Short mmCIF file of C-alpha atoms in Angstrom, two decimals:
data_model
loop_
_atom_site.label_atom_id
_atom_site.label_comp_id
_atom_site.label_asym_id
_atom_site.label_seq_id
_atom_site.Cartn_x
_atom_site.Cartn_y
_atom_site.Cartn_z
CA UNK A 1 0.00 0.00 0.00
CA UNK A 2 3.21 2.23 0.52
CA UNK A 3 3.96 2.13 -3.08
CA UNK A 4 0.51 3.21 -4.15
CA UNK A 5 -0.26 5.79 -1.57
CA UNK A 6 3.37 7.49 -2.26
CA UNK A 7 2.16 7.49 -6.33
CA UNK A 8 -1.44 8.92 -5.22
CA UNK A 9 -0.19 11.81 -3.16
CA UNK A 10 2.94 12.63 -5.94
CA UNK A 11 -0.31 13.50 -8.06
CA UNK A 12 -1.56 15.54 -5.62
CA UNK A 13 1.61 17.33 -5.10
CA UNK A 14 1.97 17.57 -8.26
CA UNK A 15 -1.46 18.95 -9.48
CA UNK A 16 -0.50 22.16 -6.24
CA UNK A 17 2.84 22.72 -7.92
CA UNK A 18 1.39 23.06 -11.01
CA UNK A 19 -1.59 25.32 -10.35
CA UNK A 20 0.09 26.92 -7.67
CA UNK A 21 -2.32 26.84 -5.22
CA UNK A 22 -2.87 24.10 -2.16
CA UNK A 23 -4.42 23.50 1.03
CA UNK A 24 -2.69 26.99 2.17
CA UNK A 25 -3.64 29.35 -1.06
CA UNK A 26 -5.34 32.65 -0.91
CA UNK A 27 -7.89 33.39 1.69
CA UNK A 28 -12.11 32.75 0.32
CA UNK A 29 -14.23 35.38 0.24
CA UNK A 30 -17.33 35.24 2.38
CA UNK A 31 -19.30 34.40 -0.82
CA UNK A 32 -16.86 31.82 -2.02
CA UNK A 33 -16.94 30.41 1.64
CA UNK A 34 -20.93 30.14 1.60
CA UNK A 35 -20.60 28.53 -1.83
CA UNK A 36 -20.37 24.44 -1.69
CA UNK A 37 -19.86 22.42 -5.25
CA UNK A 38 -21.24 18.99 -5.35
CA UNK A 39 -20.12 16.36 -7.83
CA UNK A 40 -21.86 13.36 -8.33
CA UNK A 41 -22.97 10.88 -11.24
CA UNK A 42 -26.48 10.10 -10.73
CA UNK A 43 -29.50 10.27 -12.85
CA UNK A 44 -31.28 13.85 -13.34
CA UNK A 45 -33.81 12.83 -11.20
CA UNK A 46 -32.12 12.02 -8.13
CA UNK A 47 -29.90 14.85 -8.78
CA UNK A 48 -32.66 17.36 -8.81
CA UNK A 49 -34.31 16.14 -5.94
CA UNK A 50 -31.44 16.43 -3.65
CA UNK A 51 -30.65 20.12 -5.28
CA UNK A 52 -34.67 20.92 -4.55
CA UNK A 53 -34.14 19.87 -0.67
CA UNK A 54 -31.11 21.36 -0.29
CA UNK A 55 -32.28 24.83 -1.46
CA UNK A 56 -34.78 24.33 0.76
CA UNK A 57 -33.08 23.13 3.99
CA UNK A 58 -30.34 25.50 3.79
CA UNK A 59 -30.92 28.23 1.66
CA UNK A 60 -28.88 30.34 2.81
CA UNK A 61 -25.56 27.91 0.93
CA UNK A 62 -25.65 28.44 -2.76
CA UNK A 63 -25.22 24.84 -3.40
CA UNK A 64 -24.46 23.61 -6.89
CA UNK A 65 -24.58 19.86 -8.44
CA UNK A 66 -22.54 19.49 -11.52
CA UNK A 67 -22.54 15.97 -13.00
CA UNK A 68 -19.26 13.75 -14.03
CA UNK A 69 -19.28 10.93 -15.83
CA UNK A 70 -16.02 9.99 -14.80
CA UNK A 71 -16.17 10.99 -11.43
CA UNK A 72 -13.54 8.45 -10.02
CA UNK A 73 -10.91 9.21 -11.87
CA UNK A 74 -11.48 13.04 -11.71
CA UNK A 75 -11.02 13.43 -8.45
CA UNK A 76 -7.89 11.26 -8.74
CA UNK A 77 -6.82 13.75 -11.55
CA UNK A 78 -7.90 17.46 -9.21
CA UNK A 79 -6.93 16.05 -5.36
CA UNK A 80 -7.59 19.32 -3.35
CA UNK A 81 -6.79 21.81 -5.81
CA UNK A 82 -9.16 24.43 -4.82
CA UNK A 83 -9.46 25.88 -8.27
CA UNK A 84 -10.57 22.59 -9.91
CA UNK A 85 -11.80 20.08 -6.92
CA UNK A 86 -15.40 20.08 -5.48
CA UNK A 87 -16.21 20.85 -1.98
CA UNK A 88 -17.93 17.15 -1.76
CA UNK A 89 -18.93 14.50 -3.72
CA UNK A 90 -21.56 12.23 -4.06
CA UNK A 91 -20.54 8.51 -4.99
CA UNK A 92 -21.10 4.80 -3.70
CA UNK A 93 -18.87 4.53 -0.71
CA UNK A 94 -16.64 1.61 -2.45
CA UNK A 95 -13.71 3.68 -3.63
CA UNK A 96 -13.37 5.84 0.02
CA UNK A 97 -10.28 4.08 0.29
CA UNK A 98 -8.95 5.49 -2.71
CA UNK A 99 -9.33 8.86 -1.94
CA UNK A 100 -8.23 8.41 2.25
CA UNK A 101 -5.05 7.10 1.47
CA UNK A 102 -4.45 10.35 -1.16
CA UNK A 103 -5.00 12.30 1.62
CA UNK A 104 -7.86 14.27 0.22
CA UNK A 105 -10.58 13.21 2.29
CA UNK A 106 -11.88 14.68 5.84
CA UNK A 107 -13.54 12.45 8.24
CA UNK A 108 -17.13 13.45 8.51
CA UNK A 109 -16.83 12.77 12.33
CA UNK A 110 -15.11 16.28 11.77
CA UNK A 111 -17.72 17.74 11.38
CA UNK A 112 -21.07 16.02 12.18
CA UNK A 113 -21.65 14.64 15.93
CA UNK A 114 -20.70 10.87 15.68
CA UNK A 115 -23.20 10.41 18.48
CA UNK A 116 -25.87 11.56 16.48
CA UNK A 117 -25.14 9.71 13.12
CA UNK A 118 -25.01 6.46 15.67
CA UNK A 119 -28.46 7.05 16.92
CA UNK A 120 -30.04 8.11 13.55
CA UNK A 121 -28.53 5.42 10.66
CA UNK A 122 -28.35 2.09 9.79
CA UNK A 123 -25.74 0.51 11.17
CA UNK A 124 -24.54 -0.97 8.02
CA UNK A 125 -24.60 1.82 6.53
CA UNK A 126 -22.41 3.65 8.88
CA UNK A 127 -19.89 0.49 8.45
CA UNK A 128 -19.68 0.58 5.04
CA UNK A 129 -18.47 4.00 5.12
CA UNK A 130 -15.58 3.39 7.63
CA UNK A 131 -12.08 3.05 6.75
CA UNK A 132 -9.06 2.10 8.68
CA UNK A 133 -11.29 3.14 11.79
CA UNK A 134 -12.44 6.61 10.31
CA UNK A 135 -16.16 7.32 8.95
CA UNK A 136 -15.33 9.25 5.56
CA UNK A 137 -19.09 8.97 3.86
CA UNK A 138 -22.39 10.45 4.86
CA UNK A 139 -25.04 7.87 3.99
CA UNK A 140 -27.85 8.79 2.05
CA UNK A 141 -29.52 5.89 0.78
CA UNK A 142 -28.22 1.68 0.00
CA UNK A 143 -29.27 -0.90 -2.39
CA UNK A 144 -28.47 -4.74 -2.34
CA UNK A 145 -29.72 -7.47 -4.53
CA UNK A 146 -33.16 -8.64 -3.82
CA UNK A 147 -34.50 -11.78 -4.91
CA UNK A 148 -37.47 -11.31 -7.63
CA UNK A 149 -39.72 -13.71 -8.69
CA UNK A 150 -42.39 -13.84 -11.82
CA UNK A 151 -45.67 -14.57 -9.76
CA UNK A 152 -47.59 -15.85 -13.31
CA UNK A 153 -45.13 -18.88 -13.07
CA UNK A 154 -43.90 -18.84 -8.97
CA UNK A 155 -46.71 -18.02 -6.70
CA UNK A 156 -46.29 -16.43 -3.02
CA UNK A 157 -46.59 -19.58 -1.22
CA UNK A 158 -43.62 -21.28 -4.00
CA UNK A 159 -41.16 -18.88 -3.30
CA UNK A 160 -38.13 -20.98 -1.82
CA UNK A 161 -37.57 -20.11 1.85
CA UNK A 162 -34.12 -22.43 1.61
CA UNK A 163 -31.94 -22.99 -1.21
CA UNK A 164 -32.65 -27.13 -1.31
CA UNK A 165 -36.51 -25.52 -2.31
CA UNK A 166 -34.88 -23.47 -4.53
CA UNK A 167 -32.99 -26.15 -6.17
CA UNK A 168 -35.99 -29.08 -5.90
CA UNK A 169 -37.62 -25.87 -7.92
CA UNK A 170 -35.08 -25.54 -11.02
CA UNK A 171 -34.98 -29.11 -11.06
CA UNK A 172 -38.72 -29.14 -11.74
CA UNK A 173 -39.20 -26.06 -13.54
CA UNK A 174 -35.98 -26.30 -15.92
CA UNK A 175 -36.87 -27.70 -19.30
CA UNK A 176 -37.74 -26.58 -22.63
CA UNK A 177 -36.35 -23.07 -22.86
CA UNK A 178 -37.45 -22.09 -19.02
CA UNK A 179 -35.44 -21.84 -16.35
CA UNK A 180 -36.16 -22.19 -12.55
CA UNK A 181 -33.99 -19.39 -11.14
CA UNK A 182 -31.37 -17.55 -13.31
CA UNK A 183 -28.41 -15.19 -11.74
CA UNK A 184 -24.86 -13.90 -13.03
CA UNK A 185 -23.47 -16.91 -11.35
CA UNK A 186 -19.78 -16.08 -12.89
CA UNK A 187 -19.65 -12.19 -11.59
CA UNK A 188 -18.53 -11.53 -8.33
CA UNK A 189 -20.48 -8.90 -7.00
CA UNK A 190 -23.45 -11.56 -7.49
CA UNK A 191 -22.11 -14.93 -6.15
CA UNK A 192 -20.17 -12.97 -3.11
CA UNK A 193 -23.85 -13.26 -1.89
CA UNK A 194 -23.34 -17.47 -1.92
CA UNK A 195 -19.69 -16.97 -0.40
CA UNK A 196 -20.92 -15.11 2.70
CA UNK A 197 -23.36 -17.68 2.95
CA UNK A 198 -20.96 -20.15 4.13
CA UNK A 199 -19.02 -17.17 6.09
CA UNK A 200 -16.43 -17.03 3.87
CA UNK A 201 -15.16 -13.70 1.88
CA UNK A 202 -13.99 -12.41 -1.02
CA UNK A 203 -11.73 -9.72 0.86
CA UNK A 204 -12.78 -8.97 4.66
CA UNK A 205 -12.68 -5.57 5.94
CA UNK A 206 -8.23 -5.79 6.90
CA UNK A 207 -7.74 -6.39 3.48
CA UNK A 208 -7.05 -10.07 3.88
CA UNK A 209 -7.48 -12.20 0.90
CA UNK A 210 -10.12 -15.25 1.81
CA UNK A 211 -10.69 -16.82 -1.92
CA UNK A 212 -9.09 -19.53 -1.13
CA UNK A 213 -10.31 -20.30 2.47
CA UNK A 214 -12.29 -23.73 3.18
CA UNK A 215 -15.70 -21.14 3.54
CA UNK A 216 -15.25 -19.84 0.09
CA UNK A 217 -14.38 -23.71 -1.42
CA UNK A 218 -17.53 -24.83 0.28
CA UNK A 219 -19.63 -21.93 -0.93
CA UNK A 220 -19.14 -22.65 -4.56
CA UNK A 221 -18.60 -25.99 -4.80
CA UNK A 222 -22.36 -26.33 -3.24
CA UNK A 223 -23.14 -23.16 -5.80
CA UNK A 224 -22.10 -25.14 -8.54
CA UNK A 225 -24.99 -27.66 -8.29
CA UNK A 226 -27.49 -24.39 -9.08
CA UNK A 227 -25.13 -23.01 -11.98
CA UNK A 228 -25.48 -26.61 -13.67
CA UNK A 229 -29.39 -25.40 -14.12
CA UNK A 230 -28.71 -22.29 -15.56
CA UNK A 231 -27.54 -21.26 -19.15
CA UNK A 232 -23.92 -21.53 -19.55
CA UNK A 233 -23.97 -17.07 -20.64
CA UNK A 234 -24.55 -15.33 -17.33
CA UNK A 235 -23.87 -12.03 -17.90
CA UNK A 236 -26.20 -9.11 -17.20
CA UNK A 237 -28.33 -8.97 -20.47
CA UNK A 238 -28.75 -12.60 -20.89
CA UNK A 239 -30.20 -12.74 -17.24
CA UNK A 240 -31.80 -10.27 -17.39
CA UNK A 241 -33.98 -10.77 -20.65
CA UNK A 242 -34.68 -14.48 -19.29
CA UNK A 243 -36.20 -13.00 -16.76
CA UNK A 244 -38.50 -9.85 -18.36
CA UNK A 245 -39.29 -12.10 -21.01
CA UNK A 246 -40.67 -14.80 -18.73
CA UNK A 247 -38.40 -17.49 -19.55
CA UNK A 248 -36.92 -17.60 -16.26
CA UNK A 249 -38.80 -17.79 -13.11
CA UNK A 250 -37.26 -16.01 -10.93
CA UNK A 251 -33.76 -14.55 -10.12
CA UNK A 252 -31.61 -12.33 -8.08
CA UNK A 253 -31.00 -9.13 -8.91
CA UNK A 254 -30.76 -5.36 -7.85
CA UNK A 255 -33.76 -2.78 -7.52
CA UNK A 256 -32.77 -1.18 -11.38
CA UNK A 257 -34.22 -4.27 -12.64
CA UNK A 258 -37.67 -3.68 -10.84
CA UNK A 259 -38.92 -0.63 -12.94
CA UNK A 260 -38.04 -2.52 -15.96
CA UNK A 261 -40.28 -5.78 -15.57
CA UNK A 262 -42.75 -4.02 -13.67
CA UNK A 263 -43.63 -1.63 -16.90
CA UNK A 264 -43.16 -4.74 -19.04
CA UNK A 265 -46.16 -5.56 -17.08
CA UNK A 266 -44.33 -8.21 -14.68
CA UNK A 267 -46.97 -9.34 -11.77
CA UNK A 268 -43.63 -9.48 -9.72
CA UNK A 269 -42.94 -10.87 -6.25
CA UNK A 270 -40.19 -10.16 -4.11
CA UNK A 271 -39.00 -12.61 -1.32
CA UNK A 272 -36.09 -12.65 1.44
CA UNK A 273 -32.92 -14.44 0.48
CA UNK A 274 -33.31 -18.12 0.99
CA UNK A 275 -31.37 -19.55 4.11
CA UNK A 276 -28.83 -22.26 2.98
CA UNK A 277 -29.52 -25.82 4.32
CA UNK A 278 -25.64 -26.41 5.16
CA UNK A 279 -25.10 -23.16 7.14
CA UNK A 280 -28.63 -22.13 7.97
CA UNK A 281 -27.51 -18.54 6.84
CA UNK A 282 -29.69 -16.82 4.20
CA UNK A 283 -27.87 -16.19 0.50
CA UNK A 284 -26.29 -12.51 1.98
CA UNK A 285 -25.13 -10.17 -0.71
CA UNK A 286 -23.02 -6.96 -0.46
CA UNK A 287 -24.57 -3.73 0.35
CA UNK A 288 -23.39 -0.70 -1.96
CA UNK A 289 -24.16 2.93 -0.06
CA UNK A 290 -24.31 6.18 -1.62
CA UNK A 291 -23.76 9.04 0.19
CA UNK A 292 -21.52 12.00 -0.09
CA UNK A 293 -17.45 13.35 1.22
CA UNK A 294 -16.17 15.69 2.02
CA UNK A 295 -13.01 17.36 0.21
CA UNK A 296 -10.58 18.04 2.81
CA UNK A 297 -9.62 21.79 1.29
CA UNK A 298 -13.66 22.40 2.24
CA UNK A 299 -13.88 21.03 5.85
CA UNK A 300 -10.69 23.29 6.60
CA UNK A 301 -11.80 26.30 4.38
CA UNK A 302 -15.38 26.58 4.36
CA UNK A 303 -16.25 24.63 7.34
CA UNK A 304 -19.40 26.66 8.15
CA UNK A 305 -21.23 25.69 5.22
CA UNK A 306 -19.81 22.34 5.37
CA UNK A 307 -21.64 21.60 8.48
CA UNK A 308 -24.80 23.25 7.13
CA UNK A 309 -24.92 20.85 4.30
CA UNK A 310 -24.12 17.84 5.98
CA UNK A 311 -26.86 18.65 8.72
CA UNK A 312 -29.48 19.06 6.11
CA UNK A 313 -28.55 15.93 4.55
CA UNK A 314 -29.06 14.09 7.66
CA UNK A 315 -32.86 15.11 7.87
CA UNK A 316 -35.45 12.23 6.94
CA UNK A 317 -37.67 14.52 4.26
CA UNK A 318 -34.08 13.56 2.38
CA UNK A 319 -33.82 10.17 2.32
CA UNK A 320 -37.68 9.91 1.83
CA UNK A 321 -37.23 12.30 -1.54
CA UNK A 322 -34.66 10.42 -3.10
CA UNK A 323 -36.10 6.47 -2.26
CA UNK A 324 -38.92 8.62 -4.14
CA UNK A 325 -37.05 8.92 -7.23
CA UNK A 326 -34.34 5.85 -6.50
CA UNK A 327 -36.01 3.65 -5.62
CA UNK A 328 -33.45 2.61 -2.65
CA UNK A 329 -33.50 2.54 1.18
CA UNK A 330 -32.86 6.06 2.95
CA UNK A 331 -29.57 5.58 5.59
CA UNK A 332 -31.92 7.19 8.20
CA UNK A 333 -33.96 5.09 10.52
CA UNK A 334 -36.85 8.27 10.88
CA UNK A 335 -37.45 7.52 7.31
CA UNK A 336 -39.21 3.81 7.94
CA UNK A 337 -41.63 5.87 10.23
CA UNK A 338 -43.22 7.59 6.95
CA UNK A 339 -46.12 6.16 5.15
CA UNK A 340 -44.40 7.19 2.00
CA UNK A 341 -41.53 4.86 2.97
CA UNK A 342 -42.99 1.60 4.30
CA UNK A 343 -46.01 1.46 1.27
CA UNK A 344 -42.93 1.20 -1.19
CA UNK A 345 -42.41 -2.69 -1.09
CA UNK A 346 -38.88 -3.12 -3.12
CA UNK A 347 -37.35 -0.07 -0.32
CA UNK A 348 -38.73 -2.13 2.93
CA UNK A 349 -37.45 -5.39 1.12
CA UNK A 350 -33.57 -3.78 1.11
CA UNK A 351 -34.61 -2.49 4.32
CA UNK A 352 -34.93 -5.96 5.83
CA UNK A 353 -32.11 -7.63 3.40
CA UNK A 354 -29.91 -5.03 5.26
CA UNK A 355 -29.84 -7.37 8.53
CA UNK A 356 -27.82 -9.86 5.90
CA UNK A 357 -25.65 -8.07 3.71
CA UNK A 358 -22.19 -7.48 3.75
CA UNK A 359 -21.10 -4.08 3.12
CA UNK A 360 -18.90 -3.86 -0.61
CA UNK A 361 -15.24 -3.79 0.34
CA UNK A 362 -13.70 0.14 0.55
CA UNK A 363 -9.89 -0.89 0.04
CA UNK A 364 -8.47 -0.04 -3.26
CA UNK A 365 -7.09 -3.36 -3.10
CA UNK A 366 -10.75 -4.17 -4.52
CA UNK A 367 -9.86 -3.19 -8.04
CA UNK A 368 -7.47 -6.41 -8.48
CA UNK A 369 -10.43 -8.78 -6.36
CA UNK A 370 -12.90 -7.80 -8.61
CA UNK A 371 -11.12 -9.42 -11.67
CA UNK A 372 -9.42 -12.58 -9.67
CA UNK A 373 -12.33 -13.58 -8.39
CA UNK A 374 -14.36 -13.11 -11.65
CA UNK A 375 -11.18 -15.47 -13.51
CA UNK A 376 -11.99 -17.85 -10.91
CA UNK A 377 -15.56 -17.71 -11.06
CA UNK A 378 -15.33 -18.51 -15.01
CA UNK A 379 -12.86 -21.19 -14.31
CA UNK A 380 -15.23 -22.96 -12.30
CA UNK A 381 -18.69 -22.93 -13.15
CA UNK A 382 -18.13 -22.33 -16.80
CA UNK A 383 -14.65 -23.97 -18.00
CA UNK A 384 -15.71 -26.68 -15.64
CA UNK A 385 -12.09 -26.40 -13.31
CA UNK A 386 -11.46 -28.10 -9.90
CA UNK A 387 -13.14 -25.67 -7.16
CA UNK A 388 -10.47 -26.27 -5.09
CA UNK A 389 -7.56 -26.05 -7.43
CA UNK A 390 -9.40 -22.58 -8.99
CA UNK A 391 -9.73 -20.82 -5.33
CA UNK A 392 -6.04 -21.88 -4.08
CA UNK A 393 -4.41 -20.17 -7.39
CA UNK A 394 -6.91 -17.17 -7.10
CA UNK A 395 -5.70 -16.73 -3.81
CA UNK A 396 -1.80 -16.89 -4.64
CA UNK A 397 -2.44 -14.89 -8.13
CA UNK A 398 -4.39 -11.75 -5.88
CA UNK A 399 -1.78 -11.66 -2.73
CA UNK A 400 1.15 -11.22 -5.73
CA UNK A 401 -0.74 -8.82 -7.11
CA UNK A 402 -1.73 -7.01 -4.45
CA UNK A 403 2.31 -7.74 -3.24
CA UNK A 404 3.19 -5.60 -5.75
CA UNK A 405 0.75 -2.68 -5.70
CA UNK A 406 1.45 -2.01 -2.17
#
């Protein structure tokens, strides 16, 4: 990690020397102080909805929201060059670690009363935005991967409480160009869900490496049974079509799928995860939050306004607005009191799925886990490779790599 943090924060340096201006430059004015810049990558709609609350929480902050499409690397590119960075930013809480170990990231324990955040969130939520002990993300709302079912083909009472129904089901169900249950069984982000089943973990919150643990071994070597029932192309369009076009039963998948089948006219049920036989734990995927940071140029330099944001943020009428126009689970606990909240049946499903999910790793180490694990994952259920032999050179090939990025 010394290697890569050293390389992160040369940028930085260099990006001040170049422009002249750092962390010390030239004094704000009083309007410049009072004036916060958002960046963020989200649809107009959720965009305009948090602009619309903000103007009216805190009007007195001229708050603007300008969109990036390549937000990640951006801020990689600006740091906290005041002349080119945003005061925050508003991004899935998975690359925090990124921008921590450049150095351009405040705590928001800075600035907000951790008390308060402890007493008002979901607790997940509050973990997933913690790195190396510090909480560097506001939460604003989550999503996780529900599981979705057709009702025309699986009624209420069919939907699999335990993955030996589930499987008794595709046996039954999978003939003639139908499928039981389809998922991306070879992507990582989807059978992580499987892995934490049987406790094990793609990467754990230290950074250590667990694809080739026995928990992980035993995950997918029971997974592969289901993956035998499914087509042999699992990536998103092909699972997805099954499934809108009725040719698959059910599947697992996140709430941007929901809208779709539901306007395709989808009668569509949506169950809790079912518990797996072996380990009596239910199928537990990874939680992704979004939620914005703060730029560590704008907690020092325009504190004031800082706190005036974040405080607004924090108020339920929030979160309710954008699960409005998401169609994801606010961070706040108030917001579940609210009629507008608990009537919306995909937002109190992620609600409850967030007892069993695992927040998505924050390390940048991530970037080289996401591709070993997906190698793997092909290896196995679709070039037909020992489990055991696939997970034990996953794990040496991602501790080299990750040997030599640190």
């Amino acid at each position: 990690m010394k290697k890569l943090t050293a390389l992160l924060l040369s940028i930085v340096m260099l990006i001040g020397i170049l422009t002249g201006c750092g962390a010390g430059g030239q004094s704000l004015t009083e309007e410049e102080k009072n004036t916060i810049v958002i960046w963020h990558d989200k649809e107009e709609a959720v965009s305009n909805a948090l602009l619309e609350m903000l103007q009216k929480l805190v009007p007195e902050v001229t708050v603007s929201l300008e969109y990036k499409s390549n937000l990640t690397e951006a801020l990689k590119m600006v740091g906290n060059d005041p002349k080119a960075a945003p005061d925050m930013y508003f991004f899935a809480h998975d690359k925090i670690g990124v921008y921590a170990e450049m150095g351009i990231l405040a705590p928001v324990t800075d600035l907000v009363d951790r008390g308060t955040l402890d007493d008002s969130y979901v607790k997940m939520t509050l973990d997933a935005a913690t790195y190396k002990g510090e909480l560097y993300q506001l939460p604003i709302y989550f999503e996780t991967l529900l599981f979705l079912y057709n009702r025309l083909y699986m009624p209420d009472e069919k939907a699999p409480k335990t993955t030996e129904e589930l499987y008794s089901y595709m046996e039954e169900k999978t003939r003639g160009g139908h499928y039981g249950f389809v998922e991306q069984h070879s992507t990582a982000y989807y059978s992580a869900g499987w892995i934490h089943g049987f406790n094990g973990y793609i990467m754990d919150a230290d950074g250590k490496v667990g694809l080739g643990s026995q928990e992980t071994i035993s995950a997918l070597t029971y997974h592969k049974k289901f993956v035998e029932l499914m087509p042999g192309e699992s990536e998103y369009a092909t699972v997805n079509t099954l499934f809108q076009e009725g040719k698959a039963h059910a599947t697992i998948g996140g709430p941007w799928l929901v809208s779709a089948v539901r306007a395709a006219g989808m009668d569509l049920g949506i169950a809790p995860m079912p518990v797996i036989d072996e380990t009596q734990i239910p199928i537990s995927p990874y939680m992704g939050v979004q939620g914005v940071q703060v730029l560590k140029y704008a907690a020092e330099n325009k504190t004031e306004a800082v706190k005036k944001v974040l405080t607004a943020l924090m108020q339920p009428e929030v979160g309710i607005a954008l699960a409005k126009v998401s169609g994801c689970a606010p961070a706040v606990e108030a917001c579940y009191e609210k009629e507008e909240v608990t009537s919306d049946d995909v937002v109190m499903a992620m609600r409850a799925m967030a007892e069993n999910t695992i927040p998505m790793p924050n390390r940048p180490e991530m970037d080289i886990m996401w591709t070993v694990a997906a190698d793997m994952l092909v290896n196995i259920n679709m070039s037909g490779q020992d489990v055991k032999e696939s997970c034990e050179a996953a794990q040496k090939n991602a501790e080299e790599l990750i040997k030599k990025m640190q």
